[in-house]
PDB file of C-alpha atoms in Angstrom:
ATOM      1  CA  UNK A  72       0.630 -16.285   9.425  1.00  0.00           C
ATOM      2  CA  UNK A  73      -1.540 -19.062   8.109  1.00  0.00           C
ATOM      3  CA  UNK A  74      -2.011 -20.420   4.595  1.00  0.00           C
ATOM      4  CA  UNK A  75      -5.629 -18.256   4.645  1.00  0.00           C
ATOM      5  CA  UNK A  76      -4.213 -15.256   5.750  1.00  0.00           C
ATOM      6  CA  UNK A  77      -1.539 -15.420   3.147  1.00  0.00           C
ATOM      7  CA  UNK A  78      -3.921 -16.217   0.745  1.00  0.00           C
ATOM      8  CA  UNK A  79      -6.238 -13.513   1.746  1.00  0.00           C
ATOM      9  CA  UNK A  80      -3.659 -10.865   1.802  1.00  0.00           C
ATOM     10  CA  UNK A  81      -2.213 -12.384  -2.201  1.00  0.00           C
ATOM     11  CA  UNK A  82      -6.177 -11.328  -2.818  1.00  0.00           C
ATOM     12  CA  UNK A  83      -5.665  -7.951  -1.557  1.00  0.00           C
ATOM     13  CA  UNK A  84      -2.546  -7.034  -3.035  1.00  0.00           C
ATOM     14  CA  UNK A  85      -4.395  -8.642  -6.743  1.00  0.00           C
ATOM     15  CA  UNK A  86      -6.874  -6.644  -6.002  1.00  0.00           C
ATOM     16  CA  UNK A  87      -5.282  -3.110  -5.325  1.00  0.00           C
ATOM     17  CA  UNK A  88      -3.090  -4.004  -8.892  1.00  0.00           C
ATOM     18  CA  UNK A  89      -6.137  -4.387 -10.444  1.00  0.00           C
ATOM     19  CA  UNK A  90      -7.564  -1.224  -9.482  1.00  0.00           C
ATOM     20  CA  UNK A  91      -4.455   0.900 -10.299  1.00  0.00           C
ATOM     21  CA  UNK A  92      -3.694  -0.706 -13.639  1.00  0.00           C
ATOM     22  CA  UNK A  93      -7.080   0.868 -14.607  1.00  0.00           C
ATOM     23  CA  UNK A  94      -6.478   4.222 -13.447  1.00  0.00           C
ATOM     24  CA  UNK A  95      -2.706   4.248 -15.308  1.00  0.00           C
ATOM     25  CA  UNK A  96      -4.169   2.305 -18.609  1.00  0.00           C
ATOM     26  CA  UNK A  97      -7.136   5.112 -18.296  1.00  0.00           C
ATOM     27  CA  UNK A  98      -4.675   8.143 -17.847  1.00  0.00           C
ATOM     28  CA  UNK A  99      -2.436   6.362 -20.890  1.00  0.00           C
ATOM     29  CA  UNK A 100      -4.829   6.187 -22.890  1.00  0.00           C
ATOM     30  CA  UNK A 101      -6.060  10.191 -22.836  1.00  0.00           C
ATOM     31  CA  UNK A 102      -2.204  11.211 -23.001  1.00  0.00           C
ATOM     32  CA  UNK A 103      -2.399   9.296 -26.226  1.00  0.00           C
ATOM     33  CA  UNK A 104      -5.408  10.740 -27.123  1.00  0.00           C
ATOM     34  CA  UNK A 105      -6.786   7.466 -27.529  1.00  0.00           C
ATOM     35  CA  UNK A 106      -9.944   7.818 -24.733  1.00  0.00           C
ATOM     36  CA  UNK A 107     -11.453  11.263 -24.648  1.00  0.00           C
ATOM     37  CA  UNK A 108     -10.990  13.434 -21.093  1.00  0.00           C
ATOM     38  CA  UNK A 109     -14.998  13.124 -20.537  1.00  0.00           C
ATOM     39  CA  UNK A 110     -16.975  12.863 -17.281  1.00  0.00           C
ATOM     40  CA  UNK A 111     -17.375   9.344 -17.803  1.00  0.00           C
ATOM     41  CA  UNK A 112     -13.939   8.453 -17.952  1.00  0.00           C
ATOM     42  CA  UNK A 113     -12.576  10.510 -14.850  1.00  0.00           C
ATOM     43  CA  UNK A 114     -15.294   9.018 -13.288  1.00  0.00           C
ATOM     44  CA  UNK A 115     -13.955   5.559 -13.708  1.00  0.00           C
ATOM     45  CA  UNK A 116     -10.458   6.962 -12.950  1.00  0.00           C
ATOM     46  CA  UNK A 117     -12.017   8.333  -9.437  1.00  0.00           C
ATOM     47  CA  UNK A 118     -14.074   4.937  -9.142  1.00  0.00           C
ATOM     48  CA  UNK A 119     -10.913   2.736  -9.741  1.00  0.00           C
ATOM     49  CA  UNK A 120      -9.150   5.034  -7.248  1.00  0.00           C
ATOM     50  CA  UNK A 121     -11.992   4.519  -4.421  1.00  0.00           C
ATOM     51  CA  UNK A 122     -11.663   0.978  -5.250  1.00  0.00           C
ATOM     52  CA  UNK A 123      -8.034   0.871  -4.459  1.00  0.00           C
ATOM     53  CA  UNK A 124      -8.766   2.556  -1.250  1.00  0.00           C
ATOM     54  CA  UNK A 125     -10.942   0.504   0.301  1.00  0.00           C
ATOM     55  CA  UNK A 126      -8.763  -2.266  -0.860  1.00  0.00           C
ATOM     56  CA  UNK A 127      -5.942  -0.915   1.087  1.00  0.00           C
ATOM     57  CA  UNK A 128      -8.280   0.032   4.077  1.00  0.00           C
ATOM     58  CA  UNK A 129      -8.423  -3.559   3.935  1.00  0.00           C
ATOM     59  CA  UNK A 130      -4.646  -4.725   3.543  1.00  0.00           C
ATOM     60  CA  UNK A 131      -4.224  -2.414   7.167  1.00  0.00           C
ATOM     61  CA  UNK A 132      -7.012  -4.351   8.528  1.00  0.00           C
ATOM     62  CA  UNK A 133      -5.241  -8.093   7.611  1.00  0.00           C
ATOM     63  CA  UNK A 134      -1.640  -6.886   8.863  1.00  0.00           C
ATOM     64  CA  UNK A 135      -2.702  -5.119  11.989  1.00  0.00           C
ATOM     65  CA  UNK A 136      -4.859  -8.492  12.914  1.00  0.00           C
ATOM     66  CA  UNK A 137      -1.985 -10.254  12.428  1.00  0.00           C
ATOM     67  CA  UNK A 138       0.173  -8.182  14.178  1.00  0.00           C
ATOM     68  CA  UNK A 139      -2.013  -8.570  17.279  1.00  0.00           C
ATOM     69  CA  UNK A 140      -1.368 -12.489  17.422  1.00  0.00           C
TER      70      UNK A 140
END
């Protein structure tokens, strides 16, 4: 694997954190009743969630490349 590719997967892993500590500081914060249950806020929840998604749709992309070489 080269320096890029280790860099680019480092971004993708960064990336995927990111998105899920949003979801869990999101769900925290309406168990502690600190962030209402509204549509707005489940719809960031479901938008972080996407996010993470496609960011792991990507991580399979970068190890199955490299697996091929």
């Amino acid at each position: 694997m080269t320096g890029a590719e280790r860099d680019e997967l480092a971004a993708v892993r960064h990336d995927i954190g990111n998105a899920l500590a949003i979801v869990q500081a999101n769900l925290e914060g309406m168990i502690d009743g600190l962030i209402p249950a509204s549509t707005d806020s489940l719809t960031a929840i479901h938008a972080a969630i996407v996010q993470a998604g496609a960011v792991l749709e990507r991580l399979r992309r970068l190890t199955s490349e490299a697996g091929r070489e």
